[in-house]
Coordinates of C-alpha atoms and ligand atoms in Angstrom, one line a residue:
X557 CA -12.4 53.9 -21.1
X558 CA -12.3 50.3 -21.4
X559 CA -9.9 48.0 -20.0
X560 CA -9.3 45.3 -22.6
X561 CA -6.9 43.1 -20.3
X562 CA -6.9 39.5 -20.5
X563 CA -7.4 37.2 -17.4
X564 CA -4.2 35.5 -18.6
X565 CA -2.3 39.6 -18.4
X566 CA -3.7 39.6 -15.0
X567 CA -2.4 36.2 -13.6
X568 CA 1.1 36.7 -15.2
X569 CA 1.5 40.0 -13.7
X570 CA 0.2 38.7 -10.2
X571 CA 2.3 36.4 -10.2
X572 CA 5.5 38.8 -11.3
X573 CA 4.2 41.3 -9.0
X574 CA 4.3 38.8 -6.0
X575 CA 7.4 37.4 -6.8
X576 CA 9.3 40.7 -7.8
X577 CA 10.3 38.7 -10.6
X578 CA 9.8 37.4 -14.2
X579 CA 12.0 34.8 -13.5
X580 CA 10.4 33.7 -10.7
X581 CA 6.8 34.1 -12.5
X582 CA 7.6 32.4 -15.2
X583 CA 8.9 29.2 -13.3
X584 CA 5.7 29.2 -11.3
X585 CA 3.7 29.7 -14.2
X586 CA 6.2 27.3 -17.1
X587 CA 6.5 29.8 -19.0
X588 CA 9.7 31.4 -20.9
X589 CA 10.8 34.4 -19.2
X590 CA 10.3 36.4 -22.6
X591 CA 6.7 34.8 -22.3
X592 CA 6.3 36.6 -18.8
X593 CA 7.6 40.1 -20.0
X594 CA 5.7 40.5 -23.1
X595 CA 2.5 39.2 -21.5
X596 CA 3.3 42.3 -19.2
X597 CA 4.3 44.8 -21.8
X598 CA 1.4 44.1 -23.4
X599 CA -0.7 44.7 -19.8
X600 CA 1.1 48.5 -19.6
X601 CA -0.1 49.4 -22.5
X602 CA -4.0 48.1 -22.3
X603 CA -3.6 50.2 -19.0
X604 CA -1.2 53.1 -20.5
X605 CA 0.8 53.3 -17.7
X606 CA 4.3 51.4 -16.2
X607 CA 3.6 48.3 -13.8
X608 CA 7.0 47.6 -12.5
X609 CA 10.2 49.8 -12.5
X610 CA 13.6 49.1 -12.2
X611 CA 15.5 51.0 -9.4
X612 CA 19.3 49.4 -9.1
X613 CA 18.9 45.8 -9.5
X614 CA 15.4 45.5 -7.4
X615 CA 12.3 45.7 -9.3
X616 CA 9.4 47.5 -7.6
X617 CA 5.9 48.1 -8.4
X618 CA 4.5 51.8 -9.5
X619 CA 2.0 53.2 -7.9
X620 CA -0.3 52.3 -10.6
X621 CA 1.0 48.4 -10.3
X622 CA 0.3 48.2 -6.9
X623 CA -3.6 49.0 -7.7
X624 CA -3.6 46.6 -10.7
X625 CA -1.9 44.2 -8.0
X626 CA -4.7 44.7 -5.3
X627 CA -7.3 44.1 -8.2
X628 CA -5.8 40.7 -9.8
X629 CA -5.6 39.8 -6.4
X630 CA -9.3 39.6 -6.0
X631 CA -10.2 38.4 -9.0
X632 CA -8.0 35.7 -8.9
X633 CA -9.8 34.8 -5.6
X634 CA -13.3 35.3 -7.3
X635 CA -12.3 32.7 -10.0
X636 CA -10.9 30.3 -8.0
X637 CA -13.9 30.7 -5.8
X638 CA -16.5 30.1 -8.9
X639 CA -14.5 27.5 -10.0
X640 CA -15.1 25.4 -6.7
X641 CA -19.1 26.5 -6.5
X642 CA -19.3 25.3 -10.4
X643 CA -17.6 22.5 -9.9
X644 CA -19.6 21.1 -6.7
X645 CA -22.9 21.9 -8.5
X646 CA -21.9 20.3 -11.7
X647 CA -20.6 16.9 -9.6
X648 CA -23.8 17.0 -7.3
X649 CA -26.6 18.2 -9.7
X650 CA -25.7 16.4 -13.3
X651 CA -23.3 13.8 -12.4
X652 CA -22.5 10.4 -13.3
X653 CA -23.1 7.6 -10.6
X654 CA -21.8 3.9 -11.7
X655 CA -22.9 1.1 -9.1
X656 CA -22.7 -2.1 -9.1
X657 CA -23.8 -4.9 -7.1
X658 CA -24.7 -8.4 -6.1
X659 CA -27.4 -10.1 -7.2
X660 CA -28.7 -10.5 -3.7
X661 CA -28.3 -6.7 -2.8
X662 CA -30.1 -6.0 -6.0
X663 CA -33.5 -6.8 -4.1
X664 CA -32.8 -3.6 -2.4
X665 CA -30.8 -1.5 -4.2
X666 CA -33.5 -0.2 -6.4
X667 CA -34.9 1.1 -3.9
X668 CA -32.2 2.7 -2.9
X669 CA -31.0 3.9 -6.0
X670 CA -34.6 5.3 -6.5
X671 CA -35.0 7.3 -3.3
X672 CA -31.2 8.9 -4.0
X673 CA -32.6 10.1 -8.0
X674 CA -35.7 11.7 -6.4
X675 CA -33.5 13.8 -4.3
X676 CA -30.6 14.3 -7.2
X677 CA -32.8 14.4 -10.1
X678 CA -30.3 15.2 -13.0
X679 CA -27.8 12.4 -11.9
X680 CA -27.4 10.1 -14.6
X681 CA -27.4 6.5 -13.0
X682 CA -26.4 3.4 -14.3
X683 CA -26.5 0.0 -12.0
X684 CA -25.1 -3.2 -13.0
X685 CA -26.9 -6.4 -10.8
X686 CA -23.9 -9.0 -11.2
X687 CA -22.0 -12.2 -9.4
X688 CA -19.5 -11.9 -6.9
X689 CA -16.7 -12.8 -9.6
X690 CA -17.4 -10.1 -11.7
X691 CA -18.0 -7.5 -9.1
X692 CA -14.7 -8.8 -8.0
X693 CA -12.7 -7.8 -12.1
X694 CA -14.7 -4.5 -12.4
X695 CA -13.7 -3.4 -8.9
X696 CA -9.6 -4.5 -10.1
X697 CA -10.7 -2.4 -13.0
X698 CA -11.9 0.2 -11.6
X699 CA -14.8 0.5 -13.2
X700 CA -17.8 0.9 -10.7
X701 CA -17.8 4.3 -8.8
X702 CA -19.0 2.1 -5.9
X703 CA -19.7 -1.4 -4.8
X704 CA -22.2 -3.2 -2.5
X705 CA -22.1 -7.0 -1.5
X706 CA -21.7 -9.2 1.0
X707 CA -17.9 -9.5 1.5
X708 CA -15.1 -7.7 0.4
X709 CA -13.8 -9.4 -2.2
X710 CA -10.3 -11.6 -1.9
X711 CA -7.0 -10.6 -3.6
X712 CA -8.0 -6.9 -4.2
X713 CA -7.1 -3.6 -2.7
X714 CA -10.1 -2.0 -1.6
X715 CA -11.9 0.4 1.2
X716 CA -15.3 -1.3 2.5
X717 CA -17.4 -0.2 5.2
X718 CA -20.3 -2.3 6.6
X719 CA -23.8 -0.3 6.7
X720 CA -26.1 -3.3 7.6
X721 CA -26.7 -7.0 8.7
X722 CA -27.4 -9.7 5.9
X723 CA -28.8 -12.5 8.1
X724 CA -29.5 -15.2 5.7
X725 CA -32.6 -17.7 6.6
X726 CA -33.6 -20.8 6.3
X727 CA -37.1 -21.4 4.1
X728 CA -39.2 -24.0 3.2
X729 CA -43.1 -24.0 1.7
X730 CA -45.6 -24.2 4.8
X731 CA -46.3 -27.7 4.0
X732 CA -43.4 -28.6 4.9
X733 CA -43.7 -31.1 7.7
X734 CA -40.6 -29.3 9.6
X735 CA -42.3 -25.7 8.7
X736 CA -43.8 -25.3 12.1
X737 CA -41.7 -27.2 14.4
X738 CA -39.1 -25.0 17.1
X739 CA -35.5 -24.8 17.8
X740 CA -34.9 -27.4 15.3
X741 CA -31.4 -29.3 15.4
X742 CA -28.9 -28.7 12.6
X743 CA -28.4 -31.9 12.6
X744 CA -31.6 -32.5 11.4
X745 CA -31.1 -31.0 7.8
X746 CA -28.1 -33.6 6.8
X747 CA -30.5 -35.4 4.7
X748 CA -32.7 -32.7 3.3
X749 CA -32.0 -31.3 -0.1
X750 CA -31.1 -27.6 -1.0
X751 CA -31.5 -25.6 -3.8
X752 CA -28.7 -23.6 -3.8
X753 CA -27.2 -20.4 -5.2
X754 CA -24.5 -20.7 -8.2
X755 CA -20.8 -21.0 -6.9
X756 CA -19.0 -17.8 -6.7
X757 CA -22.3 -16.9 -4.9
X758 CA -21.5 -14.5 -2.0
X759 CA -24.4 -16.4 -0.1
X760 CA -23.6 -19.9 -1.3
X761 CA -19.9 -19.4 0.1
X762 CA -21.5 -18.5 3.4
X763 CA -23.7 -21.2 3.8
X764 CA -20.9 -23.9 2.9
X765 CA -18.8 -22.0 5.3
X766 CA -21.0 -22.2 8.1
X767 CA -21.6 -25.7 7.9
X768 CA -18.6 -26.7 7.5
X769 CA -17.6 -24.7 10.9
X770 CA -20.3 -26.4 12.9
X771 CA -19.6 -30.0 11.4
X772 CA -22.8 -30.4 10.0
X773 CA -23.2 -32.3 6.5
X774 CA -24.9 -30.5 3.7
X775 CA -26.1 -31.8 0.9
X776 CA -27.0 -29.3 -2.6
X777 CA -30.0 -29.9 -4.7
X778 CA -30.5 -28.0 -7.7
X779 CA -28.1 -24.9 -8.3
X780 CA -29.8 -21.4 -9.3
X781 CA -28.5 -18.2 -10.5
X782 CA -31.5 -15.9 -9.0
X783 CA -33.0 -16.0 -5.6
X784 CA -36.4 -15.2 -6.8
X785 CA -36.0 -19.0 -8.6
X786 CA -34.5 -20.5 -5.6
X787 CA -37.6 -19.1 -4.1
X788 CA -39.8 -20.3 -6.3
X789 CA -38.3 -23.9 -6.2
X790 CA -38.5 -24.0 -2.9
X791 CA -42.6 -22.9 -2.5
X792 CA -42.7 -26.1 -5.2
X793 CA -41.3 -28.6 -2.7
X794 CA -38.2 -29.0 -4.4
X795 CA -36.3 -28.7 -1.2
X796 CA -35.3 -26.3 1.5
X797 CA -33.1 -22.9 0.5
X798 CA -31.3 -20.4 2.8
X799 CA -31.3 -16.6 1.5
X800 CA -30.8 -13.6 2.8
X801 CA -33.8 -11.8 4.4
X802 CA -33.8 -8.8 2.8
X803 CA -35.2 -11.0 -0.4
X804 CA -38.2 -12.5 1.1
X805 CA -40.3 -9.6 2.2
X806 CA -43.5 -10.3 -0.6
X807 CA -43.1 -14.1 0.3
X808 CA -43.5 -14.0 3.9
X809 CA -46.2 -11.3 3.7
X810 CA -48.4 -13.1 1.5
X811 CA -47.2 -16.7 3.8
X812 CA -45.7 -18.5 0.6
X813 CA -42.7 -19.3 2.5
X814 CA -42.1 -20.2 5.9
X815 CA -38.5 -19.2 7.9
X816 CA -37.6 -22.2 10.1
X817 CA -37.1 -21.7 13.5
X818 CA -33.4 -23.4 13.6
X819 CA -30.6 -23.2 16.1
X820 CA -27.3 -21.1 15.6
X821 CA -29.4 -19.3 13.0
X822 CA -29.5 -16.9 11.0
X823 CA -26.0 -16.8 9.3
X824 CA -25.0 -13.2 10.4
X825 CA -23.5 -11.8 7.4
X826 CA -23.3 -7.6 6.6
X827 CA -23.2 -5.2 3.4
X828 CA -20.3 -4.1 2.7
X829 CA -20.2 -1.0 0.8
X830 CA -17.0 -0.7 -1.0
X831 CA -14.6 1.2 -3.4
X832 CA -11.0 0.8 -5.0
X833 CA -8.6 1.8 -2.6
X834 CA -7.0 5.6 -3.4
X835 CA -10.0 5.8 -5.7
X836 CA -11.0 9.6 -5.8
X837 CA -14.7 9.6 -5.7
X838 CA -16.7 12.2 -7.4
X839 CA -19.3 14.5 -5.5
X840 CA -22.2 12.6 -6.9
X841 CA -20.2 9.1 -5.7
X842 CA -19.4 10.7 -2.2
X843 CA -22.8 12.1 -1.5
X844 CA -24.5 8.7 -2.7
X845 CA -22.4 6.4 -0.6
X846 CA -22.9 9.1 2.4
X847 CA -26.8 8.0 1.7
X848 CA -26.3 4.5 1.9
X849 CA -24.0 4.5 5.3
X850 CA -26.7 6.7 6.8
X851 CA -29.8 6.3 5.2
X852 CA -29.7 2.8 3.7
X853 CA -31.7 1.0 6.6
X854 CA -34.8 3.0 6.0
X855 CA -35.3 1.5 2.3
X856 CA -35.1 -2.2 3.7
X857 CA -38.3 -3.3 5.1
X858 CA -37.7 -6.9 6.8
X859 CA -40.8 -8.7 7.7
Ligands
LIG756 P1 -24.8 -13.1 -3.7 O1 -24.7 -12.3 -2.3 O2 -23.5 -13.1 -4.4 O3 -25.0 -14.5 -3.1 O4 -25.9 -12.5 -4.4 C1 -24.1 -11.1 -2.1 C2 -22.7 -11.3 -1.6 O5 -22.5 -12.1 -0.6 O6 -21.7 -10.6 -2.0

């Protein structure tokens, strides 16, 4: 004989059967309470025998509705259960991952990025490399699953957690005549030239920060939008630049750029990364900003 009930039969009736009542079912469920009893007539007769009966004003379950009871019990469980396993594997294995970051954290975050979709091959990834002022609009639209850059931003309600130092360094090409020379004043730079980043740079606000905090002047050169150009203008002779370390790995291995030996620095600054607050991250999110609190520092190779 085959059972032909529906898993909807079976929740109704667990629910009446636990309750004692199709009034009470039916509110837990929103249903109509006519809704409730014909979903259980319709349960008596798949299984040909009463459910419930009636004795005064208290309903009771048959024998035969406490077995039915006992077995929508557990498969309620079950689904519930398979529910939660489908769901995890679905978030973990095939997800979605939206990141975005500064332009300066791009030099890393490739790597990153790459390392994470070895070990989650089906995760879909999609990374934006952008300025601070736009990381700041897509984080008040909540946009990006996740965030990294070098401050929180202002004026935005968000979560942030620091997971590294950013110490930013002063560079100039080694034929420079201050290339070589130790603990070098700050003083000393008040009438050099620098190519700088753009403003709304995360690392251009820093430098003008700390400057300004230790009284020293400092005069901008040419203004840039990529540090690989700032770079590049700098090995030229077009003037000195400060940038984080974490861009100048190839350039100092190959001795294309010098870092000065200057006092007070480097600039300590940290990544940050960050989220929208009462944002509900996915698996994929959770388990990929889990990677970059722990794992993060082993994808950054600092000459
Ligand atoms: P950037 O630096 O904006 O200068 O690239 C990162 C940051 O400070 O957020």
């Amino acid at each position: 004989m085959a059972l032909n009930m529906t898993f909807r039969q079976l929740k109704v009736f667990e629910s009446a059967a636990r309750n004692l009542s199709y009034t009470r079912a039916a509110e837990e469920l929103h249903l109509s309470q006519p809704g409730v009893s014909m979903q259980i007539k319709q349960l008596e007769e798949v299984v040909g025998l009463p459910l419930f009966e009636q004795i005064g004003k208290k309903m009771h379950l048959t024998v035969a509705g406490r077995e039915v009871y006992a077995y929508s019990k557990s498969i309620g469980h079950l689904l519930d259960e398979a529910e939660v396993v489908l769901n995890e594997l679905k978030g973990l294995q095939t997800g979605r991952l939206s990141i975005s970051v500064a332009t300066t954290a791009g030099h890393f975050a490739t790597r990153l990025l790459a390392a994470f979709s070895q070990k989650y091959e089906d995760v879909t990834i999609s990374l934006d490399i952008t300025n601070r002022a736009s990381l700041r609009e897509q984080l008040e639209a909540n946009r990006p699953d996740l965030v990294i850059m070098g401050q929180p931003p202002e004026g935005v309600e968000v979560e942030s957690e620091a997971f590294m130092e950013n110490p930013l360094v002063m560079i100039a090409s080694p034929n420079h005549p201050l290339a070589f020379e130790r603990e070098l004043k700050l003083e000393r730079f008040e009438r050099e030239q620098f190519v700088v980043r753009e403003k709304g740079s995360g690392t251009r606000g820093a430098i003008e920060r700390f400057f300004k905090e230790q009284q020293v002047k400092f005069q901008t050169g040419i203004e840039m939008t990529s540090n690989e150009a700032i770079k590049q203008a700098v090995e030229a002779g077009l003037g000195l630049g400060i940038v984080s370390i974490h861009t100048l790995e190839l350039e100092l291995e190959t001795k294309r750029l010098q870092v000065l030996d200057v006092n007070d620095f480097p600039i300590q600054r940290y990544w940050y990364v960050i989220q929208r607050k009462g944002k509900r991250l996915s698996p994929v999110a959770q388990t990929f900003k889990t990677f970059v609190l722990e794992q993060a520092r082993e994808f950054i190779r600092v000459p």
